[in-house]
Amino acid sequence: MFGLAAKWPVDFSVLALARRLLVWHTRINHASVSPLGKKKLYIGALFPMSGGWPGGQACLPAAKMALALVNERADILPDYELELIHYDSMCDPGEATKLLYDLLYTEPIKIVLMPGCSSVSTLVAEAARMWNLIVLSYGSSSPALSNRQRFPTFFRTHPSATLHNPTRVQLFQKWKWTKIATIQQTTEVFTSTLDDLEERVKEAGIEISVRQSFLTDPAVAVKNLKRQDARIIVGLFYETEARKVFCEVYKEKLYGKKYVWFLIGWYADNWFKINDPSVNCTVEQMTEAVEGHVTTEIVMLNPETVRGASNLTSQEFLDQLMSKLGGKNSEETGGFQEAPLAYDAVWALALALNKTVGPLKAKGRRLEDFNYNNRDVTAEIYRALNTSSFEGVSGHVIFDAQGSRMAWTLIEQLQGGSYKKIGYYDSTKGNLSWYGNDKWIGSGPPADQTMVIEEFRYLSQKLFVSMSVFSGLGILLGVICLTFNIYNSSVRYIQNSQPYLNNMTAVGCMMALAAIFPLGIDGLHVRRKHFPVVCQFRLWLLGLGFSLAYGSMFTKIWWVHTVFTKKDEKKDKKKHLEPWKLYATVGVLLGIDFLSLMIWQIVDPLHITVEVTFTREAPKGDLDVLIQPLLEHCSSEKMNTWLGVVYGYKGLLLLLGIFLAYETKSISTEKINDHRAVGMAIYNVAVLCLITAPVTMILSSQQDASFAFASLAIVFSVYITLVVLDCPCLAVHWQSDAQETMKTGSSMNNNDEEKSRQLERENKELQKIIQEKEERVSELRNQLSERQALRSRRRPSTVSNQNHNTPPRNNCHTSRLQMLYK
């Protein structure tokens, strides 16, 4: 019925016990009588003298002390004598099942059962209702036992383990911890306690970040705590497992000033010094690992010097108990801390039974009439226990609606190898009494987690200043080139280089250089709300600067390729160059960029985003903090799509420019006399851009490298372009000036230059006339040769005469040629 037969391999099941009720139903109870003439009432008790919690070592002597005093009192159960029948349960449910059988099926009848150890109490309390027995436990803390539907007749002087949880939550809040971890032994008592703790911390806004459990070996669980950076750790396990846990804690270095452990307070005071064959750590190592941990312990010994129902103070009780133990070391005696609870459990039972005598007598019943079918006596005992309230050696004894003891919680800390009281907590009133003597290995309570400090990454200012200087010098060079082109626009060599396109190139280069300034501006220089404006400047300056600089060069090379790479029969060497077509081409390229950028900004404007995917960094020094780097970026919702479109379009232009430059490298023309220099500049720009674009995308998370790479690419492209395009013009101009200076001995003014141009034009006209005269002379010579051949065929016989006459004719023709030259 209760799963006992399936859970423990014993000789009977609860069903078998139920069948035996038929036998007991007809049995008549004859109470035993003591030598003093008192009727005996028997208490069936289970005291664990060994096992996971050997609490019977001190609790059994304490219970016997209480029985002796109760039986001596004339005002408590004067007609009765209480007798204790007890067995060693070894804190083992299987063994306890066998012993429960003996208690129930061996006379005399027991009026109350007193188990200890939560696992044993669970078994006894669940079966006891079948026999109408009250169960009063002195050493059971499992929260599961607070279930009145499952355990309707259960009481305990040991408070529920959940009573620790309000105290723990209060301490978490006091020390401002919002993140904790737990490790538990896999048993019902600890699982129920942890479930209750999880509900309470959730209500308090505290997170359980790590929850580990183990059955026998805690090594893996402790390693997981270390790996997940657990700092504030609540440990729920028995004393023997506690030694195993802290041996692993020592091995994993999960102790020290960064960690705080919360343990159960009912271990022996020297639990970590006890030699345990299952633990391969020395006492010194264990002592080092447990230093500074905090325990929460139900107040089991009245801290006040008051005499309660037993007429003993708590100190007097301890003195008598030590005497009973024969001077045995209390730290090595199991259950010494719980002994006051066992003592008060007997007193609570005695006072409750004493309270039932009157009501039972009014009903015509007596305590000795109790049997396992008598519910009336059980009901009266239940009522009496439920209303119990007295001062015991463990403090004020009172039970809540679930039959659990209500008590204060003692807070202790291990300091220098011994436990020190640091406070009390009254959960009924929510009152924390604090001594202020808590001691920490560090400067104070540690943080509940590694503190993460967010820190923005900013561009190196030295790098920014350096690139700004190069950019400024480049802009100055662009202004010089632009001024030179404008001032010398009437020079024939410069005219043939299409100076207006060169001017556009210079302006585009200066815009590209100017983009370096917003590229280096970040959150260090401007506020976050102004950062999108910086993003716009970056995009527009680079976009339009590229269109002007590269577009004008591309237009030149395109025109040269269009005109001079046609088939011979379609060439038109006298084709007139119309400048407006060149300007229109640049305008189209610029318009495409302008339109695409405008659509981008309207549809999906740039905004600031923060990258947080960096690995956390540990600062120098022994600080329990990590730095979380952050980096600001200019981005939009569909940034990759827009970049793909822009990079694809401009990439095609760059590749086409390289192709056109290669195709026209051997062409020579006076229409655009610098197209070879333009081709060289296109090679430079294309290669740098095709390399820089993907590299900067890859290095986007490294602000210094990305900025340096992009800025140097712009600087090199611009410098090389300006030098390649404008230096030849400067050289030709200076060479022309030097030649004119040598001819005239002085610098040429505007009139001399005009005369020189006029002479050049006249020289060309004369050369043209000479060429026409030479053609006429050649024609006349051809005619003369033809006439001579004709005459020689007609008069072959007069060759000698013709020879005498030939010189005069030649002289005549020579004179005619001279006339033509004149």
mmCIF file of C-alpha atoms in Angstrom, residues 448-731:
data_model
loop_
_atom_site.group_PDB
_atom_site.id
_atom_site.type_symbol
_atom_site.label_atom_id
_atom_site.label_comp_id
_atom_site.label_asym_id
_atom_site.label_seq_id
_atom_site.Cartn_x
_atom_site.Cartn_y
_atom_site.Cartn_z
ATOM 1 C CA ASP A 448 28.130 36.310 -6.078
ATOM 2 C CA GLN A 449 29.720 36.081 -9.496
ATOM 3 C CA THR A 450 32.691 37.397 -11.340
ATOM 4 C CA MET A 451 31.870 41.051 -11.746
ATOM 5 C CA VAL A 452 31.700 41.974 -15.394
ATOM 6 C CA ILE A 453 32.547 45.574 -16.257
ATOM 7 C CA GLU A 454 31.495 46.769 -19.660
ATOM 8 C CA GLU A 455 34.171 48.852 -21.315
ATOM 9 C CA PHE A 456 34.035 50.414 -24.762
ATOM 10 C CA ARG A 457 36.986 49.968 -27.064
ATOM 11 C CA TYR A 458 38.138 53.222 -28.586
ATOM 12 C CA LEU A 459 40.509 53.959 -31.413
ATOM 13 C CA SER A 460 44.119 54.613 -30.489
ATOM 14 C CA GLN A 461 44.497 58.371 -30.384
ATOM 15 C CA LYS A 462 48.099 58.206 -31.569
ATOM 16 C CA LEU A 463 46.960 56.291 -34.634
ATOM 17 C CA PHE A 464 44.110 58.721 -35.232
ATOM 18 C CA VAL A 465 46.379 61.763 -34.986
ATOM 19 C CA SER A 466 48.966 60.170 -37.302
ATOM 20 C CA MET A 467 46.407 59.356 -39.972
ATOM 21 C CA SER A 468 44.849 62.797 -39.579
ATOM 22 C CA VAL A 469 48.211 64.414 -40.262
ATOM 23 C CA PHE A 470 48.682 62.338 -43.415
ATOM 24 C CA SER A 471 45.142 63.179 -44.452
ATOM 25 C CA GLY A 472 45.710 66.886 -43.897
ATOM 26 C CA LEU A 473 48.926 66.844 -45.929
ATOM 27 C CA GLY A 474 47.140 64.972 -48.688
ATOM 28 C CA ILE A 475 44.358 67.561 -48.764
ATOM 29 C CA LEU A 476 47.015 70.285 -48.970
ATOM 30 C CA LEU A 477 48.615 68.468 -51.900
ATOM 31 C CA GLY A 478 45.208 68.244 -53.561
ATOM 32 C CA VAL A 479 44.680 71.978 -53.130
ATOM 33 C CA ILE A 480 48.103 72.641 -54.714
ATOM 34 C CA CYS A 481 47.332 70.417 -57.690
ATOM 35 C CA LEU A 482 43.904 71.956 -58.102
ATOM 36 C CA THR A 483 45.322 75.492 -57.972
ATOM 37 C CA PHE A 484 48.031 74.608 -60.488
ATOM 38 C CA ASN A 485 45.501 73.183 -62.946
ATOM 39 C CA ILE A 486 43.260 76.209 -62.710
ATOM 40 C CA TYR A 487 46.086 78.734 -62.996
ATOM 41 C CA ASN A 488 47.724 76.979 -65.956
ATOM 42 C CA SER A 489 44.570 75.906 -67.718
ATOM 43 C CA SER A 490 45.638 77.852 -70.875
ATOM 44 C CA VAL A 491 48.881 75.878 -71.260
ATOM 45 C CA ARG A 492 48.550 73.611 -74.286
ATOM 46 C CA TYR A 493 49.912 70.473 -72.576
ATOM 47 C CA ILE A 494 47.562 70.917 -69.625
ATOM 48 C CA GLN A 495 44.658 71.645 -71.956
ATOM 49 C CA ASN A 496 45.283 68.335 -73.718
ATOM 50 C CA SER A 497 45.121 66.500 -70.329
ATOM 51 C CA GLN A 498 41.507 67.614 -69.790
ATOM 52 C CA PRO A 499 42.157 69.766 -66.688
ATOM 53 C CA TYR A 500 38.515 69.852 -65.634
ATOM 54 C CA LEU A 501 38.550 66.091 -65.203
ATOM 55 C CA ASN A 502 41.815 66.401 -63.305
ATOM 56 C CA ASN A 503 40.152 68.968 -61.076
ATOM 57 C CA MET A 504 37.334 66.511 -60.357
ATOM 58 C CA THR A 505 39.913 63.886 -59.497
ATOM 59 C CA ALA A 506 41.631 66.274 -57.086
ATOM 60 C CA VAL A 507 38.309 67.194 -55.425
ATOM 61 C CA GLY A 508 37.349 63.507 -55.107
ATOM 62 C CA CYS A 509 40.732 62.713 -53.576
ATOM 63 C CA MET A 510 40.337 65.476 -51.024
ATOM 64 C CA MET A 511 36.841 64.220 -50.124
ATOM 65 C CA ALA A 512 38.207 60.695 -49.645
ATOM 66 C CA LEU A 513 40.973 62.045 -47.411
ATOM 67 C CA ALA A 514 38.439 64.069 -45.453
ATOM 68 C CA ALA A 515 36.536 60.818 -44.751
ATOM 69 C CA ILE A 516 39.454 59.682 -42.594
ATOM 70 C CA PHE A 517 38.410 62.161 -39.894
ATOM 71 C CA PRO A 518 34.891 60.743 -39.315
ATOM 72 C CA LEU A 519 36.295 57.232 -39.702
ATOM 73 C CA GLY A 520 38.439 57.869 -36.627
ATOM 74 C CA ILE A 521 35.753 59.604 -34.572
ATOM 75 C CA ASP A 522 34.041 57.300 -32.032
ATOM 76 C CA GLY A 523 32.263 57.462 -28.687
ATOM 77 C CA LEU A 524 35.340 59.018 -27.125
ATOM 78 C CA HIS A 525 34.765 62.218 -29.101
ATOM 79 C CA VAL A 526 31.002 62.487 -29.605
ATOM 80 C CA ARG A 527 27.915 61.562 -27.655
ATOM 81 C CA ARG A 528 26.010 58.450 -28.544
ATOM 82 C CA LYS A 529 23.018 60.372 -29.920
ATOM 83 C CA HIS A 530 25.276 62.274 -32.340
ATOM 84 C CA PHE A 531 27.065 59.195 -33.596
ATOM 85 C CA PRO A 532 24.649 58.517 -36.518
ATOM 86 C CA VAL A 533 25.668 61.884 -37.999
ATOM 87 C CA VAL A 534 29.289 60.736 -37.993
ATOM 88 C CA CYS A 535 28.175 57.561 -39.748
ATOM 89 C CA GLN A 536 26.500 59.628 -42.480
ATOM 90 C CA PHE A 537 29.653 61.696 -43.046
ATOM 91 C CA ARG A 538 31.712 58.537 -43.415
ATOM 92 C CA LEU A 539 29.396 57.064 -46.010
ATOM 93 C CA TRP A 540 28.801 60.171 -48.118
ATOM 94 C CA LEU A 541 32.382 61.432 -48.167
ATOM 95 C CA LEU A 542 33.766 58.049 -49.178
ATOM 96 C CA GLY A 543 31.013 57.333 -51.681
ATOM 97 C CA LEU A 544 31.013 60.667 -53.504
ATOM 98 C CA GLY A 545 34.791 61.055 -53.202
ATOM 99 C CA PHE A 546 35.293 57.717 -54.950
ATOM 100 C CA SER A 547 32.806 58.610 -57.675
ATOM 101 C CA LEU A 548 34.533 61.923 -58.440
ATOM 102 C CA ALA A 549 38.143 60.700 -58.226
ATOM 103 C CA TYR A 550 37.816 57.325 -59.867
ATOM 104 C CA GLY A 551 34.936 58.310 -62.139
ATOM 105 C CA SER A 552 36.912 61.073 -63.837
ATOM 106 C CA MET A 553 39.883 58.770 -64.441
ATOM 107 C CA PHE A 554 37.597 56.005 -65.673
ATOM 108 C CA THR A 555 35.960 58.435 -68.104
ATOM 109 C CA LYS A 556 39.333 59.378 -69.658
ATOM 110 C CA ILE A 557 40.444 55.799 -70.146
ATOM 111 C CA TRP A 558 36.997 54.841 -71.452
ATOM 112 C CA TRP A 559 37.095 57.570 -74.126
ATOM 113 C CA VAL A 560 40.628 56.615 -75.230
ATOM 114 C CA HIS A 561 39.591 52.976 -75.511
ATOM 115 C CA THR A 562 36.408 53.841 -77.417
ATOM 116 C CA VAL A 563 38.171 56.020 -80.012
ATOM 117 C CA PHE A 564 41.548 54.362 -80.545
ATOM 118 C CA THR A 565 40.849 50.633 -80.316
ATOM 119 C CA LYS A 566 38.450 50.405 -83.300
ATOM 120 C CA LYS A 567 39.311 48.505 -86.430
ATOM 121 C CA ASP A 568 41.506 50.378 -88.905
ATOM 122 C CA GLU A 569 38.735 50.928 -91.410
ATOM 123 C CA LYS A 570 36.487 52.468 -88.785
ATOM 124 C CA LYS A 571 39.075 54.707 -87.148
ATOM 125 C CA ASP A 572 38.548 58.386 -87.372
ATOM 126 C CA LYS A 573 41.787 59.981 -86.353
ATOM 127 C CA LYS A 574 40.390 63.428 -86.919
ATOM 128 C CA LYS A 575 37.443 62.799 -84.617
ATOM 129 C CA HIS A 576 36.790 65.844 -82.525
ATOM 130 C CA LEU A 577 36.788 65.361 -78.697
ATOM 131 C CA GLU A 578 33.661 66.852 -77.139
ATOM 132 C CA PRO A 579 34.399 67.638 -73.434
ATOM 133 C CA TRP A 580 30.758 67.756 -72.431
ATOM 134 C CA LYS A 581 30.471 64.040 -73.108
ATOM 135 C CA LEU A 582 33.288 63.375 -70.621
ATOM 136 C CA TYR A 583 31.647 65.530 -68.003
ATOM 137 C CA ALA A 584 28.316 63.861 -68.620
ATOM 138 C CA THR A 585 29.883 60.432 -68.044
ATOM 139 C CA VAL A 586 31.301 61.533 -64.702
ATOM 140 C CA GLY A 587 27.925 63.041 -63.854
ATOM 141 C CA VAL A 588 26.178 59.741 -64.557
ATOM 142 C CA LEU A 589 28.565 57.821 -62.282
ATOM 143 C CA LEU A 590 28.190 60.456 -59.578
ATOM 144 C CA GLY A 591 24.406 60.451 -59.970
ATOM 145 C CA ILE A 592 24.223 56.675 -59.576
ATOM 146 C CA ASP A 593 26.155 56.864 -56.316
ATOM 147 C CA PHE A 594 24.139 59.815 -55.069
ATOM 148 C CA LEU A 595 20.841 58.107 -55.845
ATOM 149 C CA SER A 596 21.862 54.789 -54.292
ATOM 150 C CA LEU A 597 23.135 56.469 -51.111
ATOM 151 C CA MET A 598 19.964 58.545 -50.855
ATOM 152 C CA ILE A 599 17.749 55.466 -51.194
ATOM 153 C CA TRP A 600 19.864 53.657 -48.598
ATOM 154 C CA GLN A 601 19.504 56.460 -46.076
ATOM 155 C CA ILE A 602 15.768 56.809 -46.614
ATOM 156 C CA VAL A 603 14.888 53.119 -46.608
ATOM 157 C CA ASP A 604 17.405 51.820 -44.080
ATOM 158 C CA PRO A 605 19.272 54.674 -42.343
ATOM 159 C CA LEU A 606 22.529 54.089 -40.539
ATOM 160 C CA HIS A 607 22.500 53.895 -36.765
ATOM 161 C CA ILE A 608 24.865 52.901 -34.005
ATOM 162 C CA THR A 609 25.155 49.270 -32.911
ATOM 163 C CA VAL A 610 27.269 47.808 -30.133
ATOM 164 C CA GLU A 611 29.219 44.589 -30.631
ATOM 165 C CA VAL A 612 29.399 42.463 -27.468
ATOM 166 C CA THR A 613 30.770 39.177 -28.835
ATOM 167 C CA PHE A 614 34.281 39.707 -27.510
ATOM 168 C CA THR A 615 35.918 37.327 -25.073
ATOM 169 C CA ARG A 616 35.951 38.688 -21.555
ATOM 170 C CA GLU A 617 39.354 39.871 -20.403
ATOM 171 C CA ALA A 618 40.904 39.628 -16.963
ATOM 172 C CA PRO A 619 42.552 42.858 -15.832
ATOM 173 C CA LYS A 620 45.970 42.942 -14.248
ATOM 174 C CA GLY A 621 46.070 42.361 -10.528
ATOM 175 C CA ASP A 622 44.147 40.030 -8.230
ATOM 176 C CA LEU A 623 40.732 41.499 -8.961
ATOM 177 C CA ASP A 624 37.575 39.416 -9.098
ATOM 178 C CA VAL A 625 36.360 41.180 -12.204
ATOM 179 C CA LEU A 626 36.308 40.633 -15.938
ATOM 180 C CA ILE A 627 36.244 43.251 -18.634
ATOM 181 C CA GLN A 628 33.562 42.862 -21.291
ATOM 182 C CA PRO A 629 34.808 44.807 -24.312
ATOM 183 C CA LEU A 630 32.208 46.674 -26.365
ATOM 184 C CA LEU A 631 32.691 48.228 -29.786
ATOM 185 C CA GLU A 632 30.489 50.752 -31.564
ATOM 186 C CA HIS A 633 29.700 50.254 -35.231
ATOM 187 C CA CYS A 634 27.797 52.142 -37.889
ATOM 188 C CA SER A 635 25.211 49.709 -39.186
ATOM 189 C CA SER A 636 21.696 49.307 -40.521
ATOM 190 C CA GLU A 637 19.112 46.556 -40.508
ATOM 191 C CA LYS A 638 20.230 45.155 -43.881
ATOM 192 C CA MET A 639 23.801 46.356 -43.821
ATOM 193 C CA ASN A 640 25.216 43.330 -45.611
ATOM 194 C CA THR A 641 22.741 43.678 -48.464
ATOM 195 C CA TRP A 642 23.576 47.317 -49.058
ATOM 196 C CA LEU A 643 27.309 46.699 -48.850
ATOM 197 C CA GLY A 644 26.935 43.828 -51.286
ATOM 198 C CA VAL A 645 25.221 46.083 -53.809
ATOM 199 C CA VAL A 646 27.706 48.952 -53.425
ATOM 200 C CA TYR A 647 30.795 46.741 -53.397
ATOM 201 C CA GLY A 648 29.514 44.755 -56.359
ATOM 202 C CA TYR A 649 28.875 47.857 -58.477
ATOM 203 C CA LYS A 650 32.154 49.540 -57.639
ATOM 204 C CA GLY A 651 34.064 46.297 -57.948
ATOM 205 C CA LEU A 652 32.851 45.913 -61.520
ATOM 206 C CA LEU A 653 33.951 49.481 -62.258
ATOM 207 C CA LEU A 654 37.392 48.768 -60.835
ATOM 208 C CA LEU A 655 37.813 45.573 -62.856
ATOM 209 C CA LEU A 656 36.606 47.296 -66.013
ATOM 210 C CA GLY A 657 39.016 50.150 -65.358
ATOM 211 C CA ILE A 658 41.935 47.724 -65.079
ATOM 212 C CA PHE A 659 40.905 46.105 -68.358
ATOM 213 C CA LEU A 660 40.626 49.424 -70.191
ATOM 214 C CA ALA A 661 43.958 50.627 -68.828
ATOM 215 C CA TYR A 662 45.628 47.468 -70.066
ATOM 216 C CA GLU A 663 44.030 47.736 -73.516
ATOM 217 C CA THR A 664 45.144 51.361 -74.012
ATOM 218 C CA LYS A 665 48.665 51.142 -72.614
ATOM 219 C CA SER A 666 50.305 51.357 -76.085
ATOM 220 C CA ILE A 667 48.095 54.096 -77.527
ATOM 221 C CA SER A 668 49.499 57.582 -78.019
ATOM 222 C CA THR A 669 47.194 60.558 -78.529
ATOM 223 C CA GLU A 670 47.338 64.283 -78.019
ATOM 224 C CA LYS A 671 43.619 64.482 -77.245
ATOM 225 C CA ILE A 672 44.192 63.063 -73.728
ATOM 226 C CA ASN A 673 47.938 63.130 -73.312
ATOM 227 C CA ASP A 674 48.010 61.738 -69.752
ATOM 228 C CA HIS A 675 45.968 58.579 -70.288
ATOM 229 C CA ARG A 676 48.955 56.354 -69.498
ATOM 230 C CA ALA A 677 49.373 58.077 -66.132
ATOM 231 C CA VAL A 678 45.635 57.644 -65.630
ATOM 232 C CA GLY A 679 45.978 53.923 -66.309
ATOM 233 C CA MET A 680 48.746 53.672 -63.724
ATOM 234 C CA ALA A 681 46.567 55.486 -61.179
ATOM 235 C CA ILE A 682 43.659 53.138 -61.944
ATOM 236 C CA TYR A 683 45.878 50.117 -61.323
ATOM 237 C CA ASN A 684 46.853 51.579 -57.969
ATOM 238 C CA VAL A 685 43.313 52.467 -56.867
ATOM 239 C CA ALA A 686 41.779 49.201 -58.060
ATOM 240 C CA VAL A 687 44.299 46.955 -56.359
ATOM 241 C CA LEU A 688 44.149 48.815 -53.056
ATOM 242 C CA CYS A 689 40.348 48.964 -53.042
ATOM 243 C CA LEU A 690 39.882 45.313 -53.978
ATOM 244 C CA ILE A 691 42.170 44.310 -51.126
ATOM 245 C CA THR A 692 40.972 46.829 -48.551
ATOM 246 C CA ALA A 693 37.208 46.206 -48.808
ATOM 247 C CA PRO A 694 37.213 42.535 -47.723
ATOM 248 C CA VAL A 695 40.053 42.971 -45.245
ATOM 249 C CA THR A 696 38.301 45.797 -43.380
ATOM 250 C CA MET A 697 35.153 43.678 -43.152
ATOM 251 C CA ILE A 698 37.177 40.846 -41.632
ATOM 252 C CA LEU A 699 38.937 43.230 -39.237
ATOM 253 C CA SER A 700 35.772 45.105 -38.265
ATOM 254 C CA SER A 701 36.053 43.860 -34.662
ATOM 255 C CA GLN A 702 39.592 45.234 -34.337
ATOM 256 C CA GLN A 703 39.127 48.968 -34.380
ATOM 257 C CA ASP A 704 42.797 49.940 -34.646
ATOM 258 C CA ALA A 705 43.690 47.467 -37.389
ATOM 259 C CA SER A 706 40.536 48.215 -39.388
ATOM 260 C CA PHE A 707 41.039 51.983 -39.208
ATOM 261 C CA ALA A 708 44.736 51.766 -40.001
ATOM 262 C CA PHE A 709 44.173 49.515 -43.001
ATOM 263 C CA ALA A 710 41.351 51.646 -44.439
ATOM 264 C CA SER A 711 43.132 54.952 -43.781
ATOM 265 C CA LEU A 712 46.442 53.826 -45.259
ATOM 266 C CA ALA A 713 44.641 52.517 -48.329
ATOM 267 C CA ILE A 714 42.974 55.903 -48.829
ATOM 268 C CA VAL A 715 46.194 57.811 -48.196
ATOM 269 C CA PHE A 716 48.291 55.702 -50.559
ATOM 270 C CA SER A 717 45.625 55.751 -53.278
ATOM 271 C CA VAL A 718 45.234 59.511 -53.122
ATOM 272 C CA TYR A 719 48.926 60.328 -52.879
ATOM 273 C CA ILE A 720 49.852 58.069 -55.787
ATOM 274 C CA THR A 721 46.955 59.356 -57.893
ATOM 275 C CA LEU A 722 47.796 63.013 -57.345
ATOM 276 C CA VAL A 723 51.499 62.466 -57.933
ATOM 277 C CA VAL A 724 51.031 60.339 -61.047
ATOM 278 C CA LEU A 725 48.508 62.695 -62.670
ATOM 279 C CA ASP A 726 49.924 66.113 -61.772
ATOM 280 C CA CYS A 727 53.675 65.659 -61.581
ATOM 281 C CA PRO A 728 54.061 65.233 -65.389
ATOM 282 C CA CYS A 729 52.155 68.487 -65.921
ATOM 283 C CA LEU A 730 54.385 70.244 -63.424
ATOM 284 C CA ALA A 731 57.512 68.800 -65.037
#
